[in-house]
CSV table of C-alpha atoms in Angstrom, one decimal:
chain,number,residue,atom,x,y,z
A,1,MET,CA,93.5,91.5,116.4
A,2,SER,CA,94.7,94.8,116.5
A,3,ASP,CA,94.7,98.2,114.5
A,4,LYS,CA,98.6,98.1,114.6
A,5,LEU,CA,98.3,95.6,111.4
A,6,ILE,CA,96.0,95.9,108.9
A,7,VAL,CA,95.2,92.6,107.0
A,8,GLU,CA,93.6,92.5,103.4
A,9,LYS,CA,92.9,89.6,101.4
A,10,ARG,CA,93.2,89.8,97.7
A,11,GLY,CA,92.6,86.8,96.2
A,12,HIS,CA,95.3,84.3,97.1
A,13,VAL,CA,97.4,87.3,98.5
A,14,ALA,CA,97.1,88.8,102.2
A,15,LEU,CA,98.4,92.3,102.1
A,16,ILE,CA,99.5,92.9,105.7
A,17,THR,CA,100.0,96.9,106.4
A,18,MET,CA,102.1,98.1,109.4
A,19,ASN,CA,100.0,100.8,111.1
A,20,ASN,CA,101.8,102.4,114.2
A,21,PRO,CA,102.5,105.9,112.9
A,22,PRO,CA,104.6,107.9,112.8
A,23,ALA,CA,107.5,105.2,112.7
A,24,ASN,CA,105.7,102.1,112.7
A,25,THR,CA,107.7,100.9,115.6
A,26,TRP,CA,107.0,97.4,116.9
A,27,THR,CA,105.1,97.1,120.4
A,28,GLN,CA,103.9,94.0,122.2
A,29,GLU,CA,100.6,94.6,120.8
A,30,GLY,CA,102.0,94.8,117.2
A,31,LEU,CA,104.3,91.9,117.8
A,32,GLN,CA,101.3,89.5,119.2
A,33,ALA,CA,99.2,90.6,116.3
A,34,LEU,CA,101.9,89.5,113.6
A,35,ILE,CA,102.0,86.0,115.3
A,36,THR,CA,98.0,85.8,115.5
A,37,THR,CA,97.9,87.0,111.9
A,38,VAL,CA,100.6,84.6,110.4
A,39,THR,CA,99.3,81.7,112.3
A,40,GLU,CA,95.8,82.4,111.2
A,41,LEU,CA,97.0,82.8,107.3
A,42,ASN,CA,98.8,79.4,107.7
A,43,GLN,CA,95.5,77.7,108.4
A,44,ASP,CA,93.8,79.5,105.3
A,45,ASP,CA,94.2,77.4,102.5
A,46,SER,CA,93.3,80.0,100.0
A,47,ILE,CA,96.4,82.0,100.9
A,48,TYR,CA,99.5,81.4,99.0
A,49,ALA,CA,101.6,84.5,99.5
A,50,LEU,CA,101.7,87.7,102.0
A,51,VAL,CA,103.2,91.1,101.2
A,52,LEU,CA,104.2,93.3,104.1
A,53,VAL,CA,104.0,97.0,103.6
A,54,SER,CA,104.2,100.2,105.4
A,55,ASP,CA,101.1,102.8,105.8
A,56,SER,CA,104.4,105.7,106.0
A,57,ASP,CA,105.8,107.3,103.2
A,58,LYS,CA,109.0,107.5,105.1
A,59,PHE,CA,109.2,104.8,107.2
A,60,PHE,CA,108.8,101.0,106.6
A,61,SER,CA,109.5,100.4,110.0
A,62,ALA,CA,111.7,102.1,113.1
A,63,GLY,CA,111.8,99.0,114.9
A,64,ALA,CA,111.5,98.9,118.6
A,65,ASP,CA,110.4,101.7,120.7
A,66,LEU,CA,113.2,102.5,122.7
A,67,ASN,CA,111.1,104.1,125.5
A,68,LEU,CA,110.7,100.4,126.3
A,69,PHE,CA,114.2,100.1,127.5
A,70,ALA,CA,115.1,103.4,128.8
A,71,ASP,CA,114.7,102.7,132.5
A,72,GLY,CA,116.8,99.3,132.0
A,73,ASN,CA,113.8,96.9,133.2
A,74,LYS,CA,115.5,93.4,132.4
A,75,GLU,CA,112.0,91.7,132.8
A,76,ARG,CA,110.5,94.1,130.3
A,77,ALA,CA,113.6,93.5,127.8
A,78,TYR,CA,113.2,89.8,128.3
A,79,THR,CA,109.6,89.9,127.2
A,80,MET,CA,110.3,92.0,124.2
A,81,ALA,CA,113.2,90.0,123.0
A,82,ARG,CA,111.1,86.5,123.3
A,83,LEU,CA,108.2,88.7,121.5
A,84,PHE,CA,110.1,89.8,118.7
A,85,GLY,CA,111.8,86.2,117.8
A,86,GLU,CA,108.5,84.7,118.4
A,87,ALA,CA,107.2,86.9,115.9
A,88,PHE,CA,109.8,87.2,113.2
A,89,GLU,CA,110.4,83.4,113.4
A,90,THR,CA,106.5,82.8,112.8
A,91,LEU,CA,106.9,85.2,110.0
A,92,SER,CA,109.9,83.3,108.6
A,93,GLY,CA,108.1,79.9,109.0
A,94,PHE,CA,104.6,81.0,106.8
A,95,ARG,CA,104.1,78.0,104.7
A,96,GLY,CA,103.7,80.2,101.7
A,97,VAL,CA,105.6,83.1,100.0
A,98,SER,CA,106.2,86.4,102.1
A,99,ILE,CA,107.7,89.5,100.4
A,100,ALA,CA,108.6,92.9,102.2
A,101,ALA,CA,108.0,96.3,100.1
A,102,ILE,CA,110.5,98.3,101.7
A,103,ASN,CA,109.4,101.9,101.0
A,104,GLY,CA,111.8,104.0,103.6
A,105,TRP,CA,113.7,103.5,106.5
A,106,SER,CA,114.2,100.2,107.7
A,107,MET,CA,116.1,100.4,111.2
A,108,GLY,CA,116.7,97.5,113.6
A,109,GLY,CA,113.6,95.4,114.2
A,110,GLY,CA,112.2,96.9,111.1
A,111,LEU,CA,115.1,95.7,109.0
A,112,GLU,CA,114.8,92.2,110.7
A,113,VAL,CA,111.2,91.9,110.0
A,114,ALA,CA,111.9,92.1,106.4
A,115,LEU,CA,115.1,89.7,107.0
A,116,ALA,CA,112.3,87.3,108.2
A,117,CYS,CA,110.4,87.6,104.7
A,118,ASP,CA,111.3,85.3,101.6
A,119,ILE,CA,111.9,88.3,99.3
A,120,ARG,CA,112.7,91.9,99.8
A,121,ILE,CA,111.6,94.5,97.2
A,122,ALA,CA,113.3,98.0,97.8
A,123,GLU,CA,112.2,101.6,96.8
A,124,GLU,CA,115.0,103.7,95.4
A,125,LYS,CA,114.7,106.2,98.7
A,126,ALA,CA,115.1,103.4,101.1
A,127,THR,CA,117.8,102.9,103.7
A,128,MET,CA,118.6,100.1,106.0
A,129,ALA,CA,120.5,99.6,108.8
A,130,LEU,CA,121.0,97.5,112.4
A,131,PRO,CA,122.0,100.4,114.6
A,132,GLU,CA,121.3,98.6,117.8
A,133,ALA,CA,125.0,98.9,119.2
A,134,SER,CA,124.9,102.5,118.8
A,135,VAL,CA,122.4,102.6,121.8
A,136,GLY,CA,124.1,99.8,123.8
A,137,LEU,CA,121.8,97.0,122.7
A,138,LEU,CA,122.1,94.4,120.1
A,139,PRO,CA,119.7,92.8,117.2
A,140,CYS,CA,117.9,90.1,119.2
A,141,ALA,CA,115.0,89.4,116.4
A,142,GLY,CA,117.3,87.0,114.2
A,143,GLY,CA,119.3,89.9,112.5
A,144,THR,CA,122.7,88.8,113.3
A,145,GLN,CA,121.7,85.5,111.8
A,146,ASN,CA,119.7,86.5,108.8
A,147,LEU,CA,121.8,89.3,107.8
A,148,THR,CA,124.8,87.2,107.8
A,149,ARG,CA,123.4,84.5,105.8
A,150,LEU,CA,122.2,87.0,103.3
A,151,VAL,CA,125.1,89.2,102.7
A,152,GLY,CA,128.0,87.4,104.1
A,153,GLU,CA,130.4,88.2,107.6
A,154,GLY,CA,132.0,91.1,106.1
A,155,TRP,CA,129.1,93.2,105.2
A,156,ALA,CA,127.2,92.0,108.2
A,157,LYS,CA,129.7,93.2,110.6
A,158,ARG,CA,130.1,96.6,108.7
A,159,MET,CA,126.5,97.2,109.5
A,160,ILE,CA,126.0,95.6,112.7
A,161,LEU,CA,129.7,96.5,114.5
A,162,CYS,CA,130.3,99.6,112.5
A,163,GLY,CA,126.9,101.0,112.3
A,164,GLU,CA,126.9,101.3,108.8
A,165,ARG,CA,123.6,102.3,106.7
A,166,VAL,CA,123.0,101.1,103.3
A,167,ASN,CA,121.0,102.6,100.5
A,168,ALA,CA,118.9,100.5,98.1
A,169,GLY,CA,121.7,100.5,95.5
A,170,LYS,CA,124.1,99.0,97.9
A,171,ALA,CA,121.5,96.5,99.4
A,172,LEU,CA,121.0,95.3,95.9
A,173,GLU,CA,124.4,95.0,95.3
A,174,ILE,CA,125.4,93.0,98.4
A,175,GLY,CA,122.5,90.5,98.1
A,176,LEU,CA,120.3,92.3,101.0
A,177,VAL,CA,117.3,92.7,98.9
A,178,GLU,CA,116.4,91.1,95.4
A,179,GLU,CA,115.0,94.1,93.5
A,180,VAL,CA,115.1,97.8,93.5
A,181,VAL,CA,112.3,100.0,92.3
A,182,ALA,CA,111.2,103.4,91.7
A,183,ASN,CA,109.8,105.4,94.7
A,184,GLY,CA,106.2,104.8,95.5
A,185,GLN,CA,106.4,101.3,93.4
A,186,SER,CA,107.4,98.7,95.9
A,187,ARG,CA,103.7,97.8,97.0
A,188,GLU,CA,102.5,97.3,93.4
A,189,VAL,CA,105.8,95.3,92.6
A,190,ALA,CA,105.8,93.1,95.7
A,191,LEU,CA,101.8,92.4,94.8
A,192,ALA,CA,102.7,91.3,91.1
A,193,LEU,CA,105.2,89.2,92.4
A,194,ALA,CA,103.1,87.7,95.1
A,195,GLU,CA,100.2,87.0,92.4
A,196,LYS,CA,102.9,84.9,90.3
A,197,VAL,CA,103.0,82.7,93.3
A,198,GLY,CA,99.6,81.7,92.5
A,199,ALA,CA,100.6,80.0,89.3
A,200,GLN,CA,102.5,77.4,91.2
A,201,SER,CA,101.1,74.5,93.4
A,202,PRO,CA,100.9,75.9,97.0
A,203,LYS,CA,101.6,72.6,98.4
A,204,ALA,CA,105.0,72.0,96.3
A,205,VAL,CA,105.9,75.8,97.3
A,206,ALA,CA,105.5,74.9,100.6
A,207,ALA,CA,107.8,71.9,100.3
A,208,CYS,CA,110.5,73.9,98.6
A,209,LYS,CA,110.5,76.4,100.9
A,210,VAL,CA,111.2,73.9,103.7
A,211,LEU,CA,114.0,72.7,101.6
A,212,VAL,CA,115.5,76.0,100.7
A,213,GLN,CA,115.6,77.0,104.5
A,214,HIS,CA,116.9,73.8,105.6
A,215,THR,CA,120.3,75.0,103.9
A,216,ARG,CA,120.7,77.2,107.0
A,217,GLN,CA,121.6,74.5,109.2
A,218,GLY,CA,121.0,71.0,107.9
A,219,SER,CA,123.7,68.8,105.9
A,220,HIS,CA,124.0,68.7,102.1
A,221,ASN,CA,123.2,64.9,102.3
A,222,GLU,CA,120.6,65.5,104.5
A,223,ALA,CA,119.0,67.8,102.2
A,224,LEU,CA,119.3,65.5,99.1
A,225,ARG,CA,117.3,62.8,101.0
A,226,MET,CA,114.7,65.3,102.2
A,227,GLU,CA,114.2,66.3,98.6
A,228,ARG,CA,113.5,62.9,97.5
A,229,GLU,CA,111.1,62.3,100.6
A,230,LEU,CA,109.3,65.5,100.0
A,231,PHE,CA,108.9,64.8,96.5
A,232,LEU,CA,107.2,61.5,97.0
A,233,ASP,CA,104.9,63.3,99.7
A,234,LEU,CA,103.6,65.6,97.0
A,235,PHE,CA,101.9,62.4,95.5
A,236,ASP,CA,99.7,62.3,98.5
A,237,THR,CA,98.1,65.6,97.3
A,238,GLU,CA,95.4,66.4,94.8
A,239,ASP,CA,97.7,69.4,93.6
A,240,GLN,CA,100.3,67.0,92.3
A,241,GLN,CA,97.8,65.1,89.8
A,242,GLU,CA,96.0,68.5,88.8
A,243,GLY,CA,99.4,70.3,88.1
A,244,VAL,CA,100.6,67.4,85.7
A,245,ASN,CA,97.4,66.9,84.1
A,246,ALA,CA,96.8,70.5,83.4
A,247,PHE,CA,100.3,70.5,81.5
A,248,LEU,CA,99.6,67.6,79.5
A,249,GLN,CA,96.2,69.1,78.8
A,250,LYS,CA,97.4,72.6,78.2
A,251,ARG,CA,95.1,74.2,80.5
A,252,LYS,CA,95.6,76.1,83.5
A,253,PRO,CA,96.0,74.5,86.5
A,254,GLU,CA,93.1,74.9,89.3
A,255,TRP,CA,95.0,74.4,92.5
A,256,LYS,CA,93.1,73.5,95.9
A,257,ASN,CA,96.0,73.3,98.4
A,258,ARG,CA,95.2,69.8,99.4
C-alpha cells in the first residue's frame, strides 16, 4: 500500500483519502495504490460503498503532475496513460457504490477520478475542468467519454475543447454532479449517503450497477434480457430470501453479501 491513499473502514463504508499534498496530483505510486485498494475492497464482503475524499482544503485533486511530461518522453507517457486508465476503470468497476466528495479544485485527472465514481457531491467552492488541451495534451483516463455521457456533447465540448471551467452551481445544472452542499460538508454528506447503501442488498446493488452501466454501450433489448437474467440470479443468494422475509416480518434485513 501507499501513504498517497489512506483507507479507513467505517462499518460497511470505506473512506479513501487522497494524501499527496499540496494538490493531490496522481503519481504512479498513487494510481497503483488505487488499483490495489479497490481490488481488495471488492474482495471484502463487508464493504458495500466507498467515499473518495481529499486531505486538502483547497484541492480535491489537480490531476497528473505535469513534470512527468515536460521532457516529451513517450515511453513514460504510455506508462502513465495506461495506469490512469487501469486505475480509474478499476474504480468504475467497484461492485458497490462509489461517491466522490469534491471539496475544491478538481482538474484534469482530478475530475476524471470523480467521473469514474457513481455519484459526485460538490461543495459550493468547488471548480471543475478538463484543461489538458491547454497544455498540448488530452484527457486520457476516461474524461472524453464519461463527461460526455453525463453532460452531453455540447457541454463536454465547452469544457474540453474550449477549456471552460464550471463552478458547483453550473456543474449541478448540467448534470456533472448530483448535489451541491455547503463548504466543508461534502465528506459528511457523502458518508451519510454511503451509509444508506447498507440498507440495500449488496448483491442486488451490484447487479443493478452492472445493468445501469450497461446502458453506456449495450443495446436496449439486450439490457432487458440481462435484467431478467440477473433478477433470477439473485435467487441463488442468501440475501434474496433475507430481504423478502425481513420485509414480510416487518424487520430490518441482515445482509450477508452472499
